[in-house]
MMTF fields as JSON, N, C-alpha, C and O atoms, coordinates in Angstrom:
{
  "mmtfVersion": "1.0.0",
  "mmtfProducer": "UNKNOWN",
  "numBonds": 359,
  "numAtoms": 360,
  "numGroups": 90,
  "numChains": 1,
  "numModels": 1,
  "chainsPerModel": [1],
  "groupsPerChain": [90],
  "chainIdList": ["A"],
  "bondAtomList": [4, 2, 8, 6, 12, 10, 16, 14, 20, 18, 24, 22, 28, 26, 32, 30, 36, 34, 40, 38, 44, 42, 48, 46, 52, 50, 56, 54, 60, 58, 64, 62, 68, 66, 72, 70, 76, 74, 80, 78, 84, 82, 88, 86, 92, 90, 96, 94, 100, 98, 104, 102, 108, 106, 112, 110, 116, 114, 120, 118, 124, 122, 128, 126, 132, 130, 136, 134, 140, 138, 144, 142, 148, 146, 152, 150, 156, 154, 160, 158, 164, 162, 168, 166, 172, 170, 176, 174, 180, 178, 184, 182, 188, 186, 192, 190, 196, 194, 200, 198, 204, 202, 208, 206, 212, 210, 216, 214, 220, 218, 224, 222, 228, 226, 232, 230, 236, 234, 240, 238, 244, 242, 248, 246, 252, 250, 256, 254, 260, 258, 264, 262, 268, 266, 272, 270, 276, 274, 280, 278, 284, 282, 288, 286, 292, 290, 296, 294, 300, 298, 304, 302, 308, 306, 312, 310, 316, 314, 320, 318, 324, 322, 328, 326, 332, 330, 336, 334, 340, 338, 344, 342, 348, 346, 352, 350, 356, 354],
  "bondOrderList": [1, 1, 1, 1, 1, 1, 1, 1, 1, 1, 1, 1, 1, 1, 1, 1, 1, 1, 1, 1, 1, 1, 1, 1, 1, 1, 1, 1, 1, 1, 1, 1, 1, 1, 1, 1, 1, 1, 1, 1, 1, 1, 1, 1, 1, 1, 1, 1, 1, 1, 1, 1, 1, 1, 1, 1, 1, 1, 1, 1, 1, 1, 1, 1, 1, 1, 1, 1, 1, 1, 1, 1, 1, 1, 1, 1, 1, 1, 1, 1, 1, 1, 1, 1, 1, 1, 1, 1, 1],
  "groupList": [{"groupName": "MET", "atomNameList": ["N", "CA", "C", "O"], "elementList": ["N", "C", "C", "O"], "formalChargeList": [0, 0, 0, 0], "bondAtomList": [1, 0, 2, 1, 3, 2], "bondOrderList": [1, 1, 2], "singleLetterCode": "M", "chemCompType": "L-PEPTIDE LINKING"}, {"groupName": "THR", "atomNameList": ["N", "CA", "C", "O"], "elementList": ["N", "C", "C", "O"], "formalChargeList": [0, 0, 0, 0], "bondAtomList": [1, 0, 2, 1, 3, 2], "bondOrderList": [1, 1, 2], "singleLetterCode": "T", "chemCompType": "L-PEPTIDE LINKING"}, {"groupName": "ALA", "atomNameList": ["N", "CA", "C", "O"], "elementList": ["N", "C", "C", "O"], "formalChargeList": [0, 0, 0, 0], "bondAtomList": [1, 0, 2, 1, 3, 2], "bondOrderList": [1, 1, 2], "singleLetterCode": "A", "chemCompType": "L-PEPTIDE LINKING"}, {"groupName": "VAL", "atomNameList": ["N", "CA", "C", "O"], "elementList": ["N", "C", "C", "O"], "formalChargeList": [0, 0, 0, 0], "bondAtomList": [1, 0, 2, 1, 3, 2], "bondOrderList": [1, 1, 2], "singleLetterCode": "V", "chemCompType": "L-PEPTIDE LINKING"}, {"groupName": "PHE", "atomNameList": ["N", "CA", "C", "O"], "elementList": ["N", "C", "C", "O"], "formalChargeList": [0, 0, 0, 0], "bondAtomList": [1, 0, 2, 1, 3, 2], "bondOrderList": [1, 1, 2], "singleLetterCode": "F", "chemCompType": "L-PEPTIDE LINKING"}, {"groupName": "LEU", "atomNameList": ["N", "CA", "C", "O"], "elementList": ["N", "C", "C", "O"], "formalChargeList": [0, 0, 0, 0], "bondAtomList": [1, 0, 2, 1, 3, 2], "bondOrderList": [1, 1, 2], "singleLetterCode": "L", "chemCompType": "L-PEPTIDE LINKING"}, {"groupName": "SER", "atomNameList": ["N", "CA", "C", "O"], "elementList": ["N", "C", "C", "O"], "formalChargeList": [0, 0, 0, 0], "bondAtomList": [1, 0, 2, 1, 3, 2], "bondOrderList": [1, 1, 2], "singleLetterCode": "S", "chemCompType": "L-PEPTIDE LINKING"}, {"groupName": "CYS", "atomNameList": ["N", "CA", "C", "O"], "elementList": ["N", "C", "C", "O"], "formalChargeList": [0, 0, 0, 0], "bondAtomList": [1, 0, 2, 1, 3, 2], "bondOrderList": [1, 1, 2], "singleLetterCode": "C", "chemCompType": "L-PEPTIDE LINKING"}, {"groupName": "GLU", "atomNameList": ["N", "CA", "C", "O"], "elementList": ["N", "C", "C", "O"], "formalChargeList": [0, 0, 0, 0], "bondAtomList": [1, 0, 2, 1, 3, 2], "bondOrderList": [1, 1, 2], "singleLetterCode": "E", "chemCompType": "L-PEPTIDE LINKING"}, {"groupName": "GLN", "atomNameList": ["N", "CA", "C", "O"], "elementList": ["N", "C", "C", "O"], "formalChargeList": [0, 0, 0, 0], "bondAtomList": [1, 0, 2, 1, 3, 2], "bondOrderList": [1, 1, 2], "singleLetterCode": "Q", "chemCompType": "L-PEPTIDE LINKING"}, {"groupName": "GLY", "atomNameList": ["N", "CA", "C", "O"], "elementList": ["N", "C", "C", "O"], "formalChargeList": [0, 0, 0, 0], "bondAtomList": [1, 0, 2, 1, 3, 2], "bondOrderList": [1, 1, 2], "singleLetterCode": "G", "chemCompType": "PEPTIDE LINKING"}, {"groupName": "LYS", "atomNameList": ["N", "CA", "C", "O"], "elementList": ["N", "C", "C", "O"], "formalChargeList": [0, 0, 0, 0], "bondAtomList": [1, 0, 2, 1, 3, 2], "bondOrderList": [1, 1, 2], "singleLetterCode": "K", "chemCompType": "L-PEPTIDE LINKING"}, {"groupName": "ARG", "atomNameList": ["N", "CA", "C", "O"], "elementList": ["N", "C", "C", "O"], "formalChargeList": [0, 0, 0, 0], "bondAtomList": [1, 0, 2, 1, 3, 2], "bondOrderList": [1, 1, 2], "singleLetterCode": "R", "chemCompType": "L-PEPTIDE LINKING"}, {"groupName": "ILE", "atomNameList": ["N", "CA", "C", "O"], "elementList": ["N", "C", "C", "O"], "formalChargeList": [0, 0, 0, 0], "bondAtomList": [1, 0, 2, 1, 3, 2], "bondOrderList": [1, 1, 2], "singleLetterCode": "I", "chemCompType": "L-PEPTIDE LINKING"}, {"groupName": "ASP", "atomNameList": ["N", "CA", "C", "O"], "elementList": ["N", "C", "C", "O"], "formalChargeList": [0, 0, 0, 0], "bondAtomList": [1, 0, 2, 1, 3, 2], "bondOrderList": [1, 1, 2], "singleLetterCode": "D", "chemCompType": "L-PEPTIDE LINKING"}, {"groupName": "ASN", "atomNameList": ["N", "CA", "C", "O"], "elementList": ["N", "C", "C", "O"], "formalChargeList": [0, 0, 0, 0], "bondAtomList": [1, 0, 2, 1, 3, 2], "bondOrderList": [1, 1, 2], "singleLetterCode": "N", "chemCompType": "L-PEPTIDE LINKING"}, {"groupName": "PRO", "atomNameList": ["N", "CA", "C", "O"], "elementList": ["N", "C", "C", "O"], "formalChargeList": [0, 0, 0, 0], "bondAtomList": [1, 0, 2, 1, 3, 2], "bondOrderList": [1, 1, 2], "singleLetterCode": "P", "chemCompType": "L-PEPTIDE LINKING"}],
  "groupTypeList": [0, 1, 1, 1, 2, 3, 4, 3, 4, 5, 6, 7, 5, 5, 2, 0, 8, 3, 9, 10, 9, 11, 4, 6, 11, 10, 12, 7, 13, 7, 2, 14, 11, 10, 3, 15, 3, 3, 5, 5, 11, 15, 13, 8, 11, 3, 8, 13, 13, 16, 16, 6, 16, 6, 7, 10, 11, 9, 8, 13, 13, 3, 15, 5, 11, 6, 1, 8, 12, 11, 7, 5, 15, 16, 8, 6, 11, 4, 1, 9, 15, 5, 13, 11, 12, 2, 5, 8, 11, 0],
  "groupIdList": [1, 2, 3, 4, 5, 6, 7, 8, 9, 10, 11, 12, 13, 14, 15, 16, 17, 18, 19, 20, 21, 22, 23, 24, 25, 26, 27, 28, 29, 30, 31, 32, 33, 34, 35, 36, 37, 38, 39, 40, 41, 42, 43, 44, 45, 46, 47, 48, 49, 50, 51, 52, 53, 54, 55, 56, 57, 58, 59, 60, 61, 62, 63, 64, 65, 66, 67, 68, 69, 70, 71, 72, 73, 74, 75, 76, 77, 78, 79, 80, 81, 82, 83, 84, 85, 86, 87, 88, 89, 90],
  "secStructList": [7, 2, 2, 2, 2, 2, 2, 2, 2, 2, 2, 2, 2, 2, 2, 2, 2, 2, 2, 2, 7, 7, 7, 7, 7, 1, 7, 7, 1, 7, 1, 1, 1, 7, 5, 1, 7, 7, 7, 4, 4, 4, 3, 3, 3, 3, 3, 3, 3, 7, 7, 5, 6, 6, 5, 7, 1, 7, 3, 3, 3, 3, 3, 3, 6, 6, 1, 7, 3, 3, 3, 3, 7, 6, 6, 1, 2, 2, 2, 2, 2, 2, 2, 2, 2, 2, 2, 2, 2, 7],
  "xCoordList": [0.862, -0.057, 0.801, 0.441, 1.994, 2.809, 3.458, 3.551, 3.967, 4.792, 3.729, 4.094, 2.455, 1.46, 1.315, 1.357, 1.149, 0.864, 2.152, 2.008, 3.239, 4.455, 4.471, 4.703, 4.219, 4.144, 3.094, 3.384, 1.957, 0.971, 1.365, 1.118, 1.952, 2.374, 3.49, 3.436, 4.548, 5.525, 4.92, 5.291, 4.07, 3.342, 2.7, 2.8, 2.021, 1.381, 2.363, 2.124, 3.496, 4.505, 5.075, 5.332, 5.242, 5.801, 4.808, 5.226, 3.559, 2.42, 2.374, 2.185, 2.573, 2.476, 3.667, 3.559, 4.91, 6.076, 5.999, 6.5, 5.381, 5.264, 4.187, 4.33, 3.15, 2.163, 2.834, 2.38, 3.802, 4.359, 5.405, 5.765, 5.829, 6.751, 6.034, 4.85, 6.787, 6.309, 6.918, 8.14, 6.167, 6.695, 6.429, 5.475, 7.305, 7.248, 6.096, 5.835, 5.459, 4.284, 4.794, 3.975, 5.929, 6.455, 6.34, 6.177, 6.457, 6.278, 7.539, 8.184, 7.826, 9.033, 8.696, 7.534, 9.834, 9.484, 9.23, 8.429, 9.84, 9.565, 8.507, 8.636, 7.466, 6.427, 6.643, 6.218, 7.328, 7.661, 9.274, 10.024, 9.704, 11.006, 11.751, 12.953, 11.272, 11.784, 12.143, 11.873, 12.851, 13.314, 14.755, 15.559, 15.051, 16.296, 17.413, 18.561, 17.095, 18.001, 17.549, 16.357, 18.525, 18.176, 19.39, 20.514, 19.198, 20.216, 21.251, 20.79, 22.428, 23.456, 23.361, 23.471, 23.161, 23.354, 22.027, 22.133, 21.063, 19.85, 19.884, 19.091, 20.875, 20.861, 21.604, 22.731, 20.909, 21.491, 22.012, 23.085, 21.267, 21.738, 21.244, 20.2, 22.06, 21.747, 21.611, 22.469, 20.553, 20.376, 20.204, 19.343, 21.096, 21.007, 20.499, 21.121, 19.362, 18.772, 18.889, 18.427, 19.464, 19.813, 18.425, 17.528, 18.345, 17.223, 17.119, 18.108, 15.873, 15.641, 14.439, 13.813, 14.064, 12.979, 11.548, 10.559, 11.595, 10.312, 10.215, 9.148, 11.375, 11.337, 12.548, 13.693, 12.283, 13.251, 14.054, 14.748, 13.955, 14.658, 15.58, 15.217, 16.702, 17.425, 16.763, 16.265, 16.796, 16.226, 17.261, 18.03, 17.236, 18.142, 17.245, 16.483, 17.377, 16.472, 17.317, 18.228, 17.076, 17.756, 16.909, 15.777, 17.456, 16.842, 17.278, 18.473, 16.299, 16.723, 16.705, 16.07, 17.415, 17.538, 16.207, 16.113, 15.11, 13.798, 12.95, 11.721, 13.677, 13.068, 12.147, 11.306, 12.352, 11.542, 12.388, 13.618, 11.696, 12.48, 12.114, 10.979, 13.107, 12.735, 13.458, 14.525, 12.894, 13.397, 14.2, 13.71, 15.278, 16.01, 15.835, 15.682, 15.874, 15.804, 17.254, 18.183, 17.396, 18.631, 19.359, 20.589, 18.662, 19.203, 19.781, 20.536, 19.407, 19.806, 21.249, 21.772, 21.954, 23.414, 23.709, 24.811, 22.811, 23.124, 23.158, 24.112, 22.235, 22.181, 23.442, 24.007, 23.75, 24.909, 26.167, 27.022, 26.271, 27.479, 27.372, 28.401, 26.258, 26.079, 26.449, 27.159, 25.929, 26.237, 27.872, 28.493, 28.423, 29.979, 30.672, 31.722, 30.157, 30.817, 30.656, 31.553, 29.379, 29.162, 29.952, 30.289, 30.249, 30.997, 32.587, 33.316, 32.988, 34.262, 34.611, 35.696, 33.505, 33.824, 33.847, 34.408, 33.195, 33.283, 34.623, 34.933],
  "yCoordList": [-1.223, 0.018, 1.228, 2.213, 1.246, 2.465, 2.74, 3.897, 1.656, 1.713, 2.317, 3.2, 1.867, 2.421, 3.91, 4.704, 4.324, 5.641, 6.628, 7.735, 6.069, 6.891, 6.979, 8.047, 5.83, 5.912, 6.916, 7.674, 6.875, 7.775, 9.252, 10.129, 9.516, 10.917, 11.318, 12.442, 10.469, 10.812, 11.07, 11.989, 10.256, 10.491, 11.776, 12.433, 12.165, 13.497, 14.574, 15.522, 14.526, 15.545, 15.64, 16.739, 14.581, 14.49, 15.086, 15.85, 14.851, 15.416, 16.916, 17.622, 17.415, 18.922, 19.614, 20.761, 18.886, 19.473, 19.496, 20.444, 18.47, 18.507, 19.574, 20.208, 19.763, 20.767, 22.17, 23.12, 22.323, 23.634, 24.108, 25.28, 23.131, 23.478, 24.279, 24.093, 25.132, 25.824, 25.283, 25.138, 24.943, 24.344, 25.531, 26.302, 25.581, 26.458, 26.058, 24.88, 27.028, 26.81, 26.785, 26.855, 26.702, 26.647, 27.846, 27.808, 29.003, 30.332, 31.17, 31.142, 31.845, 32.764, 34.063, 34.45, 34.76, 35.961, 37.099, 37.995, 37.075, 38.067, 37.647, 36.68, 38.447, 38.063, 38.237, 37.47, 39.298, 39.54, 39.682, 39.426, 40.062, 40.117, 41.164, 40.942, 42.201, 43.179, 44.445, 44.605, 45.349, 46.55, 46.49, 45.698, 47.199, 47.111, 47.859, 47.417, 49.006, 49.91, 50.425, 50.659, 50.606, 51.102, 52.064, 51.743, 53.199, 54.0, 53.382, 52.961, 53.331, 52.564, 53.185, 52.445, 54.519, 55.187, 54.75, 54.847, 54.376, 53.832, 52.402, 51.999, 51.638, 50.22, 50.011, 50.456, 49.336, 48.969, 47.552, 47.301, 46.606, 45.213, 44.528, 44.854, 43.635, 42.817, 41.37, 40.788, 40.831, 39.266, 38.614, 38.971, 37.549, 36.71, 35.381, 34.694, 35.031, 33.663, 32.865, 33.252, 31.788, 30.772, 30.074, 30.127, 29.412, 28.641, 27.378, 26.749, 27.092, 26.016, 25.251, 25.62, 24.216, 23.435, 24.105, 23.703, 25.195, 25.91, 27.102, 27.689, 27.437, 28.556, 28.285, 28.33, 27.999, 27.507, 28.704, 28.463, 29.941, 31.152, 31.784, 31.77, 32.327, 33.052, 34.435, 35.093, 34.778, 36.121, 36.993, 36.548, 38.156, 39.204, 40.322, 41.005, 40.462, 41.404, 42.343, 41.891, 43.715, 44.711, 45.379, 45.771, 45.517, 46.248, 47.694, 47.986, 48.611, 49.996, 50.714, 50.294, 51.743, 52.533, 53.055, 53.47, 53.105, 53.48, 52.287, 52.335, 51.23, 49.989, 49.272, 48.448, 49.634, 49.068, 47.949, 47.987, 46.968, 45.809, 45.931, 46.263, 45.654, 45.638, 44.371, 43.994, 43.807, 42.733, 43.235, 44.142, 42.773, 43.271, 42.166, 40.971, 42.682, 41.785, 41.142, 41.862, 39.918, 39.147, 39.381, 39.371, 39.585, 39.732, 41.109, 41.281, 42.092, 43.456, 43.651, 43.023, 44.367, 44.659, 45.34, 45.143, 46.163, 46.656, 45.652, 45.601, 44.808, 43.748, 42.73, 42.295, 42.459, 41.585, 42.291, 41.666, 43.522, 44.308, 44.358, 44.24, 44.517, 44.573, 43.264, 43.191, 42.133, 40.875, 40.687, 40.211, 41.038, 40.908, 41.737, 41.33, 42.904, 43.715, 43.116, 43.152, 42.491, 41.923, 40.625, 40.233, 39.975, 38.783, 39.09, 38.347, 40.215, 40.585, 41.092, 40.957, 41.689, 42.138, 40.889, 40.929, 39.813, 38.624, 38.034, 37.063],
  "zCoordList": [0.082, -0.015, 0.005, -0.641, 0.744, 0.83, -0.401, -0.811, -1.095, -2.384, -3.401, -4.178, -3.406, -4.385, -4.09, -5.029, -2.857, -2.498, -2.991, -3.51, -2.75, -3.196, -4.795, -5.36, -5.467, -6.763, -7.362, -8.288, -6.822, -7.259, -6.959, -7.787, -5.826, -5.456, -6.395, -6.895, -6.699, -7.668, -9.134, -9.864, -9.412, -10.706, -10.853, -11.889, -9.806, -9.823, -9.916, -10.663, -9.204, -9.162, -10.646, -11.137, -11.267, -12.677, -13.572, -14.443, -13.487, -14.316, -14.243, -15.234, -12.901, -12.75, -13.351, -13.785, -13.39, -13.829, -15.375, -15.98, -16.043, -17.487, -17.897, -18.943, -17.102, -17.49, -17.306, -17.944, -16.534, -16.324, -17.369, -17.481, -18.079, -19.177, -20.297, -20.578, -20.883, -22.115, -23.261, -23.277, -24.294, -25.617, -26.627, -26.52, -27.536, -28.635, -29.539, -29.783, -29.997, -30.972, -32.419, -33.335, -32.633, -33.974, -34.877, -36.097, -34.055, -34.872, -34.668, -33.619, -35.629, -35.781, -35.023, -34.894, -34.494, -33.726, -34.818, -34.554, -35.929, -36.966, -37.988, -38.74, -37.947, -38.91, -40.411, -41.275, -40.599, -42.098, -42.271, -41.328, -43.406, -43.685, -42.814, -42.67, -42.245, -41.405, -42.3, -43.49, -41.398, -42.15, -42.713, -42.222, -43.595, -44.301, -43.551, -43.58, -42.866, -42.407, -40.968, -40.77, -39.934, -38.757, -38.421, -38.809, -37.731, -37.508, -36.424, -35.362, -36.638, -35.783, -34.447, -33.47, -34.272, -33.032, -32.096, -30.873, -32.557, -31.964, -31.43, -30.58, -31.996, -31.59, -30.245, -30.023, -29.428, -28.074, -28.049, -27.501, -28.637, -28.63, -30.046, -30.611, -30.476, -31.698, -31.314, -30.649, -31.734, -31.444, -32.699, -33.502, -32.923, -34.129, -33.668, -32.858, -34.198, -33.974, -35.128, -36.202, -35.002, -36.141, -36.33, -35.489, -37.527, -37.763, -36.809, -36.432, -36.476, -35.502, -35.911, -36.905, -35.228, -35.552, -35.471, -36.085, -34.613, -34.478, -35.479, -35.664, -36.119, -37.098, -38.017, -37.566, -39.319, -40.229, -40.929, -41.917, -40.427, -41.042, -40.05, -38.874, -40.354, -39.435, -39.205, -40.118, -38.042, -37.619, -36.916, -36.064, -37.289, -36.71, -36.062, -36.746, -34.756, -34.091, -33.332, -32.639, -33.408, -32.696, -31.707, -31.989, -30.521, -29.394, -29.59, -29.626, -29.717, -29.799, -28.387, -27.42, -28.399, -27.035, -26.637, -25.482, -27.443, -27.116, -26.598, -26.545, -26.226, -25.76, -26.79, -26.432, -28.108, -29.183, -29.82, -29.799, -30.376, -30.955, -32.416, -32.757, -33.304, -34.839, -35.354, -34.87, -36.245, -37.059, -38.258, -38.931, -38.554, -39.717, -40.816, -40.562, -41.989, -43.125, -43.386, -43.749, -43.211, -43.266, -44.581, -44.603, -45.641, -46.977, -47.291, -48.249, -46.457, -46.766, -46.605, -45.684, -47.294, -47.182, -45.919, -45.406, -45.32, -43.946, -43.016, -42.241, -42.962, -41.979, -42.01, -41.006, -43.246, -43.433, -42.924, -42.297, -43.179, -42.609, -41.057, -40.392, -40.504, -39.062, -38.477, -37.474, -39.151, -38.515, -38.603, -37.652, -39.642, -39.793, -38.814, -38.318, -38.482, -37.324, -36.021, -35.179, -35.808, -34.469, -34.359, -33.242, -35.394, -35.248, -35.018, -34.361, -35.614, -35.417, -33.978, -33.412, -33.503, -31.988, -30.993, -29.898, -31.48, -30.499, -30.617, -29.927]
}
């Protein structure tokens, strides 16, 4: 009886842990291609998100000093130069 009670208790704990996990819905952060150019002086942080199972395209997101986030077009010359500079700094 005690073994069964312990097993049921552990099963309930496991079920609660699985329910609490967040799973990606398979969506990209950037809905469209994004902007081609952003003023460099307004950029605070650059995020480069590689393709993944939840989103099949590379995404480049810049956090602006105005606390706004913008998606950049990965195919634009500006974005390619920005990525190159960011990788050189690393």
